[in-house]
Amino acid sequence: MTISTTVSFGLALALIGLFAGWRGARPPNPLKGPRMAPWRFIMLLAAAGAMMFLFSALRMAGLNPPGS
């Protein structure tokens, strides 16, 4: 995988995490029924994936992130 695809996947996951965080922070509406998507869990998974792609891109660029 090249560095450009790694960075683009990382940015896509970061955007998904931002969207899921926004949706998860909205107040519940009991009249519409329960939320069927676990937005907070999706946000956590997307943030973890974005961090993994970020560290992978840093390693490809020749930098050693802290803790690795």
PDB file of N, CA, C and O in Angstrom, chain B, residues numbered from 101:
ATOM      1  N   MET B 101       0.847  -1.165   0.000  1.00  0.00           N
ATOM      2  CA  MET B 101       0.000   0.000   0.000  1.00  0.00           C
ATOM      3  C   MET B 101       0.900   1.237   0.000  1.00  0.00           C
ATOM      4  O   MET B 101       1.861   1.314   0.766  1.00  0.00           O
ATOM      5  N   THR B 102       0.588   2.184  -0.847  1.00  0.00           N
ATOM      6  CA  THR B 102       1.411   3.394  -0.931  1.00  0.00           C
ATOM      7  C   THR B 102       1.012   4.373   0.170  1.00  0.00           C
ATOM      8  O   THR B 102      -0.005   4.208   0.844  1.00  0.00           O
ATOM      9  N   ILE B 103       1.840   5.388   0.326  1.00  0.00           N
ATOM     10  CA  ILE B 103       1.572   6.360   1.386  1.00  0.00           C
ATOM     11  C   ILE B 103       0.320   7.191   1.080  1.00  0.00           C
ATOM     12  O   ILE B 103      -0.392   7.599   1.998  1.00  0.00           O
ATOM     13  N   SER B 104       0.052   7.441  -0.205  1.00  0.00           N
ATOM     14  CA  SER B 104      -1.132   8.241  -0.533  1.00  0.00           C
ATOM     15  C   SER B 104      -2.419   7.478  -0.227  1.00  0.00           C
ATOM     16  O   SER B 104      -3.385   8.077   0.247  1.00  0.00           O
ATOM     17  N   THR B 105      -2.452   6.181  -0.484  1.00  0.00           N
ATOM     18  CA  THR B 105      -3.659   5.415  -0.139  1.00  0.00           C
ATOM     19  C   THR B 105      -3.799   5.268   1.375  1.00  0.00           C
ATOM     20  O   THR B 105      -4.909   5.272   1.906  1.00  0.00           O
ATOM     21  N   THR B 106      -2.672   5.140   2.059  1.00  0.00           N
ATOM     22  CA  THR B 106      -2.723   5.052   3.513  1.00  0.00           C
ATOM     23  C   THR B 106      -3.272   6.330   4.119  1.00  0.00           C
ATOM     24  O   THR B 106      -4.114   6.284   5.016  1.00  0.00           O
ATOM     25  N   VAL B 107      -2.800   7.467   3.635  1.00  0.00           N
ATOM     26  CA  VAL B 107      -3.280   8.750   4.147  1.00  0.00           C
ATOM     27  C   VAL B 107      -4.747   8.957   3.781  1.00  0.00           C
ATOM     28  O   VAL B 107      -5.512   9.474   4.594  1.00  0.00           O
ATOM     29  N   SER B 108      -5.152   8.565   2.578  1.00  0.00           N
ATOM     30  CA  SER B 108      -6.553   8.759   2.188  1.00  0.00           C
ATOM     31  C   SER B 108      -7.487   7.870   3.013  1.00  0.00           C
ATOM     32  O   SER B 108      -8.572   8.306   3.396  1.00  0.00           O
ATOM     33  N   PHE B 109      -7.074   6.619   3.291  1.00  0.00           N
ATOM     34  CA  PHE B 109      -7.895   5.773   4.164  1.00  0.00           C
ATOM     35  C   PHE B 109      -7.965   6.347   5.579  1.00  0.00           C
ATOM     36  O   PHE B 109      -9.015   6.303   6.219  1.00  0.00           O
ATOM     37  N   GLY B 110      -6.863   6.876   6.056  1.00  0.00           N
ATOM     38  CA  GLY B 110      -6.850   7.486   7.383  1.00  0.00           C
ATOM     39  C   GLY B 110      -7.755   8.699   7.461  1.00  0.00           C
ATOM     40  O   GLY B 110      -8.473   8.881   8.445  1.00  0.00           O
ATOM     41  N   LEU B 111      -7.725   9.532   6.427  1.00  0.00           N
ATOM     42  CA  LEU B 111      -8.609  10.701   6.408  1.00  0.00           C
ATOM     43  C   LEU B 111     -10.072  10.298   6.297  1.00  0.00           C
ATOM     44  O   LEU B 111     -10.935  10.916   6.922  1.00  0.00           O
ATOM     45  N   ALA B 112     -10.360   9.264   5.504  1.00  0.00           N
ATOM     46  CA  ALA B 112     -11.738   8.790   5.384  1.00  0.00           C
ATOM     47  C   ALA B 112     -12.249   8.280   6.727  1.00  0.00           C
ATOM     48  O   ALA B 112     -13.381   8.567   7.114  1.00  0.00           O
ATOM     49  N   LEU B 113     -11.414   7.523   7.435  1.00  0.00           N
ATOM     50  CA  LEU B 113     -11.824   7.041   8.749  1.00  0.00           C
ATOM     51  C   LEU B 113     -11.987   8.190   9.744  1.00  0.00           C
ATOM     52  O   LEU B 113     -12.875   8.150  10.596  1.00  0.00           O
ATOM     53  N   ALA B 114     -11.148   9.197   9.644  1.00  0.00           N
ATOM     54  CA  ALA B 114     -11.290  10.355  10.528  1.00  0.00           C
ATOM     55  C   ALA B 114     -12.604  11.088  10.259  1.00  0.00           C
ATOM     56  O   ALA B 114     -13.271  11.531  11.194  1.00  0.00           O
ATOM     57  N   LEU B 115     -12.974  11.216   8.985  1.00  0.00           N
ATOM     58  CA  LEU B 115     -14.247  11.866   8.662  1.00  0.00           C
ATOM     59  C   LEU B 115     -15.436  11.034   9.128  1.00  0.00           C
ATOM     60  O   LEU B 115     -16.423  11.580   9.620  1.00  0.00           O
ATOM     61  N   ILE B 116     -15.344   9.717   8.977  1.00  0.00           N
ATOM     62  CA  ILE B 116     -16.413   8.850   9.482  1.00  0.00           C
ATOM     63  C   ILE B 116     -16.518   8.984  11.000  1.00  0.00           C
ATOM     64  O   ILE B 116     -17.619   9.020  11.550  1.00  0.00           O
ATOM     65  N   GLY B 117     -15.375   9.057  11.671  1.00  0.00           N
ATOM     66  CA  GLY B 117     -15.376   9.240  13.123  1.00  0.00           C
ATOM     67  C   GLY B 117     -15.989  10.560  13.542  1.00  0.00           C
ATOM     68  O   GLY B 117     -16.720  10.621  14.531  1.00  0.00           O
ATOM     69  N   LEU B 118     -15.697  11.620  12.798  1.00  0.00           N
ATOM     70  CA  LEU B 118     -16.303  12.919  13.110  1.00  0.00           C
ATOM     71  C   LEU B 118     -17.815  12.891  12.911  1.00  0.00           C
ATOM     72  O   LEU B 118     -18.564  13.400  13.745  1.00  0.00           O
ATOM     73  N   PHE B 119     -18.258  12.302  11.816  1.00  0.00           N
ATOM     74  CA  PHE B 119     -19.695  12.207  11.562  1.00  0.00           C
ATOM     75  C   PHE B 119     -20.386  11.363  12.635  1.00  0.00           C
ATOM     76  O   PHE B 119     -21.446  11.738  13.137  1.00  0.00           O
ATOM     77  N   ALA B 120     -19.785  10.227  12.985  1.00  0.00           N
ATOM     78  CA  ALA B 120     -20.390   9.363  13.996  1.00  0.00           C
ATOM     79  C   ALA B 120     -20.385  10.040  15.364  1.00  0.00           C
ATOM     80  O   ALA B 120     -21.324   9.869  16.141  1.00  0.00           O
ATOM     81  N   GLY B 121     -19.350  10.798  15.663  1.00  0.00           N
ATOM     82  CA  GLY B 121     -19.321  11.550  16.914  1.00  0.00           C
ATOM     83  C   GLY B 121     -20.409  12.603  16.975  1.00  0.00           C
ATOM     84  O   GLY B 121     -21.018  12.814  18.024  1.00  0.00           O
ATOM     85  N   TRP B 122     -20.655  13.263  15.858  1.00  0.00           N
ATOM     86  CA  TRP B 122     -21.723  14.261  15.804  1.00  0.00           C
ATOM     87  C   TRP B 122     -23.090  13.601  15.988  1.00  0.00           C
ATOM     88  O   TRP B 122     -23.938  14.103  16.726  1.00  0.00           O
ATOM     89  N   ARG B 123     -23.295  12.453  15.300  1.00  0.00           N
ATOM     90  CA  ARG B 123     -24.572  11.754  15.417  1.00  0.00           C
ATOM     91  C   ARG B 123     -24.774  11.172  16.817  1.00  0.00           C
ATOM     92  O   ARG B 123     -25.898  11.149  17.320  1.00  0.00           O
ATOM     93  N   GLY B 124     -23.702  10.706  17.446  1.00  0.00           N
ATOM     94  CA  GLY B 124     -23.812  10.134  18.779  1.00  0.00           C
ATOM     95  C   GLY B 124     -24.033  11.163  19.865  1.00  0.00           C
ATOM     96  O   GLY B 124     -24.551  10.838  20.934  1.00  0.00           O
ATOM     97  N   ALA B 125     -23.645  12.412  19.605  1.00  0.00           N
ATOM     98  CA  ALA B 125     -23.799  13.461  20.608  1.00  0.00           C
ATOM     99  C   ALA B 125     -25.160  14.143  20.559  1.00  0.00           C
ATOM    100  O   ALA B 125     -25.487  14.940  21.438  1.00  0.00           O
ATOM    101  N   ARG B 126     -25.948  13.837  19.548  1.00  0.00           N
ATOM    102  CA  ARG B 126     -27.270  14.458  19.453  1.00  0.00           C
ATOM    103  C   ARG B 126     -28.182  13.908  20.544  1.00  0.00           C
ATOM    104  O   ARG B 126     -28.079  12.734  20.899  1.00  0.00           O
ATOM    105  N   PRO B 127     -29.068  14.737  21.075  1.00  0.00           N
ATOM    106  CA  PRO B 127     -29.954  14.242  22.137  1.00  0.00           C
ATOM    107  C   PRO B 127     -30.957  13.233  21.580  1.00  0.00           C
ATOM    108  O   PRO B 127     -31.376  13.337  20.427  1.00  0.00           O
ATOM    109  N   PRO B 128     -31.336  12.261  22.401  1.00  0.00           N
ATOM    110  CA  PRO B 128     -32.302  11.261  21.921  1.00  0.00           C
ATOM    111  C   PRO B 128     -33.685  11.867  21.722  1.00  0.00           C
ATOM    112  O   PRO B 128     -34.079  12.796  22.427  1.00  0.00           O
ATOM    113  N   ASN B 129     -34.408  11.331  20.759  1.00  0.00           N
ATOM    114  CA  ASN B 129     -35.775  11.769  20.480  1.00  0.00           C
ATOM    115  C   ASN B 129     -36.698  10.565  20.677  1.00  0.00           C
ATOM    116  O   ASN B 129     -36.786   9.703  19.803  1.00  0.00           O
ATOM    117  N   PRO B 130     -37.398  10.501  21.838  1.00  0.00           N
ATOM    118  CA  PRO B 130     -38.236   9.328  22.098  1.00  0.00           C
ATOM    119  C   PRO B 130     -39.409   9.193  21.135  1.00  0.00           C
ATOM    120  O   PRO B 130     -39.938   8.094  20.963  1.00  0.00           O
ATOM    121  N   LEU B 131     -39.822  10.279  20.509  1.00  0.00           N
ATOM    122  CA  LEU B 131     -40.948  10.203  19.581  1.00  0.00           C
ATOM    123  C   LEU B 131     -40.567   9.481  18.289  1.00  0.00           C
ATOM    124  O   LEU B 131     -41.418   8.857  17.654  1.00  0.00           O
ATOM    125  N   LYS B 132     -39.304   9.561  17.900  1.00  0.00           N
ATOM    126  CA  LYS B 132     -38.844   8.889  16.680  1.00  0.00           C
ATOM    127  C   LYS B 132     -38.447   7.443  16.936  1.00  0.00           C
ATOM    128  O   LYS B 132     -38.239   6.689  15.986  1.00  0.00           O
ATOM    129  N   GLY B 133     -38.337   7.045  18.184  1.00  0.00           N
ATOM    130  CA  GLY B 133     -37.949   5.681  18.508  1.00  0.00           C
ATOM    131  C   GLY B 133     -36.478   5.594  18.855  1.00  0.00           C
ATOM    132  O   GLY B 133     -35.773   6.603  18.854  1.00  0.00           O
ATOM    133  N   PRO B 134     -36.011   4.389  19.154  1.00  0.00           N
ATOM    134  CA  PRO B 134     -34.607   4.236  19.545  1.00  0.00           C
ATOM    135  C   PRO B 134     -33.672   4.359  18.340  1.00  0.00           C
ATOM    136  O   PRO B 134     -34.064   4.141  17.194  1.00  0.00           O
ATOM    137  N   ARG B 135     -32.439   4.711  18.642  1.00  0.00           N
ATOM    138  CA  ARG B 135     -31.420   4.757  17.596  1.00  0.00           C
ATOM    139  C   ARG B 135     -31.021   3.332  17.258  1.00  0.00           C
ATOM    140  O   ARG B 135     -30.785   2.514  18.147  1.00  0.00           O
ATOM    141  N   MET B 136     -30.947   3.047  15.991  1.00  0.00           N
ATOM    142  CA  MET B 136     -30.608   1.697  15.575  1.00  0.00           C
ATOM    143  C   MET B 136     -29.124   1.522  15.264  1.00  0.00           C
ATOM    144  O   MET B 136     -28.645   0.394  15.149  1.00  0.00           O
ATOM    145  N   ALA B 137     -28.398   2.620  15.128  1.00  0.00           N
ATOM    146  CA  ALA B 137     -26.961   2.541  14.852  1.00  0.00           C
ATOM    147  C   ALA B 137     -26.184   2.932  16.108  1.00  0.00           C
ATOM    148  O   ALA B 137     -26.498   3.951  16.724  1.00  0.00           O
ATOM    149  N   PRO B 138     -25.188   2.158  16.498  1.00  0.00           N
ATOM    150  CA  PRO B 138     -24.373   2.495  17.680  1.00  0.00           C
ATOM    151  C   PRO B 138     -23.311   3.533  17.319  1.00  0.00           C
ATOM    152  O   PRO B 138     -22.148   3.189  17.107  1.00  0.00           O
ATOM    153  N   TRP B 139     -23.713   4.801  17.251  1.00  0.00           N
ATOM    154  CA  TRP B 139     -22.837   5.842  16.728  1.00  0.00           C
ATOM    155  C   TRP B 139     -21.572   6.023  17.552  1.00  0.00           C
ATOM    156  O   TRP B 139     -20.507   6.271  16.987  1.00  0.00           O
ATOM    157  N   ARG B 140     -21.660   5.907  18.861  1.00  0.00           N
ATOM    158  CA  ARG B 140     -20.461   6.098  19.689  1.00  0.00           C
ATOM    159  C   ARG B 140     -19.451   4.980  19.464  1.00  0.00           C
ATOM    160  O   ARG B 140     -18.246   5.233  19.425  1.00  0.00           O
ATOM    161  N   PHE B 141     -19.928   3.751  19.316  1.00  0.00           N
ATOM    162  CA  PHE B 141     -19.030   2.633  19.048  1.00  0.00           C
ATOM    163  C   PHE B 141     -18.393   2.773  17.665  1.00  0.00           C
ATOM    164  O   PHE B 141     -17.211   2.477  17.492  1.00  0.00           O
ATOM    165  N   ILE B 142     -19.174   3.224  16.683  1.00  0.00           N
ATOM    166  CA  ILE B 142     -18.633   3.469  15.335  1.00  0.00           C
ATOM    167  C   ILE B 142     -17.558   4.539  15.394  1.00  0.00           C
ATOM    168  O   ILE B 142     -16.536   4.433  14.715  1.00  0.00           O
ATOM    169  N   MET B 143     -17.781   5.578  16.207  1.00  0.00           N
ATOM    170  CA  MET B 143     -16.799   6.641  16.357  1.00  0.00           C
ATOM    171  C   MET B 143     -15.496   6.095  16.940  1.00  0.00           C
ATOM    172  O   MET B 143     -14.415   6.453  16.472  1.00  0.00           O
ATOM    173  N   LEU B 144     -15.585   5.238  17.951  1.00  0.00           N
ATOM    174  CA  LEU B 144     -14.386   4.677  18.563  1.00  0.00           C
ATOM    175  C   LEU B 144     -13.624   3.784  17.591  1.00  0.00           C
ATOM    176  O   LEU B 144     -12.396   3.844  17.527  1.00  0.00           O
ATOM    177  N   LEU B 145     -14.339   2.960  16.839  1.00  0.00           N
ATOM    178  CA  LEU B 145     -13.674   2.096  15.865  1.00  0.00           C
ATOM    179  C   LEU B 145     -12.992   2.909  14.768  1.00  0.00           C
ATOM    180  O   LEU B 145     -11.870   2.600  14.367  1.00  0.00           O
ATOM    181  N   ALA B 146     -13.671   3.945  14.287  1.00  0.00           N
ATOM    182  CA  ALA B 146     -13.095   4.772  13.231  1.00  0.00           C
ATOM    183  C   ALA B 146     -11.871   5.534  13.736  1.00  0.00           C
ATOM    184  O   ALA B 146     -10.886   5.675  13.011  1.00  0.00           O
ATOM    185  N   ALA B 147     -11.928   6.024  14.972  1.00  0.00           N
ATOM    186  CA  ALA B 147     -10.775   6.738  15.530  1.00  0.00           C
ATOM    187  C   ALA B 147      -9.587   5.801  15.707  1.00  0.00           C
ATOM    188  O   ALA B 147      -8.451   6.189  15.434  1.00  0.00           O
ATOM    189  N   ALA B 148      -9.830   4.583  16.157  1.00  0.00           N
ATOM    190  CA  ALA B 148      -8.741   3.617  16.316  1.00  0.00           C
ATOM    191  C   ALA B 148      -8.134   3.265  14.958  1.00  0.00           C
ATOM    192  O   ALA B 148      -6.913   3.166  14.837  1.00  0.00           O
ATOM    193  N   GLY B 149      -8.961   3.077  13.946  1.00  0.00           N
ATOM    194  CA  GLY B 149      -8.457   2.785  12.607  1.00  0.00           C
ATOM    195  C   GLY B 149      -7.677   3.944  12.026  1.00  0.00           C
ATOM    196  O   GLY B 149      -6.652   3.740  11.376  1.00  0.00           O
ATOM    197  N   ALA B 150      -8.154   5.172  12.255  1.00  0.00           N
ATOM    198  CA  ALA B 150      -7.443   6.348  11.753  1.00  0.00           C
ATOM    199  C   ALA B 150      -6.074   6.473  12.406  1.00  0.00           C
ATOM    200  O   ALA B 150      -5.105   6.851  11.747  1.00  0.00           O
ATOM    201  N   MET B 151      -5.985   6.156  13.701  1.00  0.00           N
ATOM    202  CA  MET B 151      -4.691   6.216  14.377  1.00  0.00           C
ATOM    203  C   MET B 151      -3.731   5.162  13.814  1.00  0.00           C
ATOM    204  O   MET B 151      -2.542   5.432  13.643  1.00  0.00           O
ATOM    205  N   MET B 152      -4.241   3.972  13.530  1.00  0.00           N
ATOM    206  CA  MET B 152      -3.376   2.938  12.951  1.00  0.00           C
ATOM    207  C   MET B 152      -2.864   3.351  11.579  1.00  0.00           C
ATOM    208  O   MET B 152      -1.690   3.144  11.272  1.00  0.00           O
ATOM    209  N   PHE B 153      -3.729   3.933  10.747  1.00  0.00           N
ATOM    210  CA  PHE B 153      -3.287   4.393   9.431  1.00  0.00           C
ATOM    211  C   PHE B 153      -2.314   5.562   9.560  1.00  0.00           C
ATOM    212  O   PHE B 153      -1.381   5.675   8.764  1.00  0.00           O
ATOM    213  N   LEU B 154      -2.517   6.434  10.550  1.00  0.00           N
ATOM    214  CA  LEU B 154      -1.603   7.549  10.767  1.00  0.00           C
ATOM    215  C   LEU B 154      -0.216   7.042  11.135  1.00  0.00           C
ATOM    216  O   LEU B 154       0.779   7.510  10.581  1.00  0.00           O
ATOM    217  N   PHE B 155      -0.134   6.096  12.059  1.00  0.00           N
ATOM    218  CA  PHE B 155       1.164   5.560  12.447  1.00  0.00           C
ATOM    219  C   PHE B 155       1.817   4.815  11.282  1.00  0.00           C
ATOM    220  O   PHE B 155       3.033   4.882  11.109  1.00  0.00           O
ATOM    221  N   SER B 156       1.024   4.113  10.492  1.00  0.00           N
ATOM    222  CA  SER B 156       1.569   3.415   9.331  1.00  0.00           C
ATOM    223  C   SER B 156       2.126   4.412   8.316  1.00  0.00           C
ATOM    224  O   SER B 156       3.191   4.179   7.743  1.00  0.00           O
ATOM    225  N   ALA B 157       1.424   5.510   8.089  1.00  0.00           N
ATOM    226  CA  ALA B 157       1.897   6.533   7.154  1.00  0.00           C
ATOM    227  C   ALA B 157       3.176   7.197   7.674  1.00  0.00           C
ATOM    228  O   ALA B 157       4.075   7.505   6.892  1.00  0.00           O
ATOM    229  N   LEU B 158       3.258   7.415   8.977  1.00  0.00           N
ATOM    230  CA  LEU B 158       4.476   7.998   9.539  1.00  0.00           C
ATOM    231  C   LEU B 158       5.667   7.059   9.377  1.00  0.00           C
ATOM    232  O   LEU B 158       6.778   7.505   9.091  1.00  0.00           O
ATOM    233  N   ARG B 159       5.437   5.760   9.558  1.00  0.00           N
ATOM    234  CA  ARG B 159       6.519   4.794   9.351  1.00  0.00           C
ATOM    235  C   ARG B 159       6.952   4.748   7.893  1.00  0.00           C
ATOM    236  O   ARG B 159       8.141   4.626   7.598  1.00  0.00           O
ATOM    237  N   MET B 160       5.981   4.847   6.972  1.00  0.00           N
ATOM    238  CA  MET B 160       6.333   4.853   5.549  1.00  0.00           C
ATOM    239  C   MET B 160       7.131   6.095   5.179  1.00  0.00           C
ATOM    240  O   MET B 160       7.969   6.055   4.278  1.00  0.00           O
ATOM    241  N   ALA B 161       6.870   7.198   5.876  1.00  0.00           N
ATOM    242  CA  ALA B 161       7.574   8.440   5.593  1.00  0.00           C
ATOM    243  C   ALA B 161       8.974   8.451   6.218  1.00  0.00           C
ATOM    244  O   ALA B 161       9.766   9.358   5.962  1.00  0.00           O
ATOM    245  N   GLY B 162       9.272   7.437   7.040  1.00  0.00           N
ATOM    246  CA  GLY B 162      10.596   7.362   7.618  1.00  0.00           C
ATOM    247  C   GLY B 162      10.689   7.904   9.029  1.00  0.00           C
ATOM    248  O   GLY B 162      11.781   7.997   9.590  1.00  0.00           O
ATOM    249  N   LEU B 163       9.569   8.258   9.603  1.00  0.00           N
ATOM    250  CA  LEU B 163       9.563   8.762  10.987  1.00  0.00           C
ATOM    251  C   LEU B 163       9.131   7.646  11.921  1.00  0.00           C
ATOM    252  O   LEU B 163       8.335   6.784  11.548  1.00  0.00           O
ATOM    253  N   ASN B 164       9.649   7.667  13.111  1.00  0.00           N
ATOM    254  CA  ASN B 164       9.259   6.683  14.115  1.00  0.00           C
ATOM    255  C   ASN B 164       8.364   7.375  15.146  1.00  0.00           C
ATOM    256  O   ASN B 164       8.844   8.193  15.930  1.00  0.00           O
ATOM    257  N   PRO B 165       7.069   7.053  15.150  1.00  0.00           N
ATOM    258  CA  PRO B 165       6.181   7.660  16.127  1.00  0.00           C
ATOM    259  C   PRO B 165       6.545   7.191  17.542  1.00  0.00           C
ATOM    260  O   PRO B 165       7.129   6.120  17.704  1.00  0.00           O
ATOM    261  N   PRO B 166       6.211   7.972  18.550  1.00  0.00           N
ATOM    262  CA  PRO B 166       6.543   7.569  19.915  1.00  0.00           C
ATOM    263  C   PRO B 166       5.796   6.292  20.299  1.00  0.00           C
ATOM    264  O   PRO B 166       4.626   6.115  19.963  1.00  0.00           O
ATOM    265  N   GLY B 167       6.486   5.423  20.999  1.00  0.00           N
ATOM    266  CA  GLY B 167       5.881   4.183  21.472  1.00  0.00           C
ATOM    267  C   GLY B 167       5.966   3.044  20.483  1.00  0.00           C
ATOM    268  O   GLY B 167       5.380   1.989  20.722  1.00  0.00           O
ATOM    269  N   SER B 168       6.679   3.218  19.371  1.00  0.00           N
ATOM    270  CA  SER B 168       6.760   2.110  18.426  1.00  0.00           C
ATOM    271  C   SER B 168       8.198   1.713  18.166  1.00  0.00           C
ATOM    272  O   SER B 168       8.453   0.791  17.390  1.00  0.00           O
TER     273      SER B 168
END
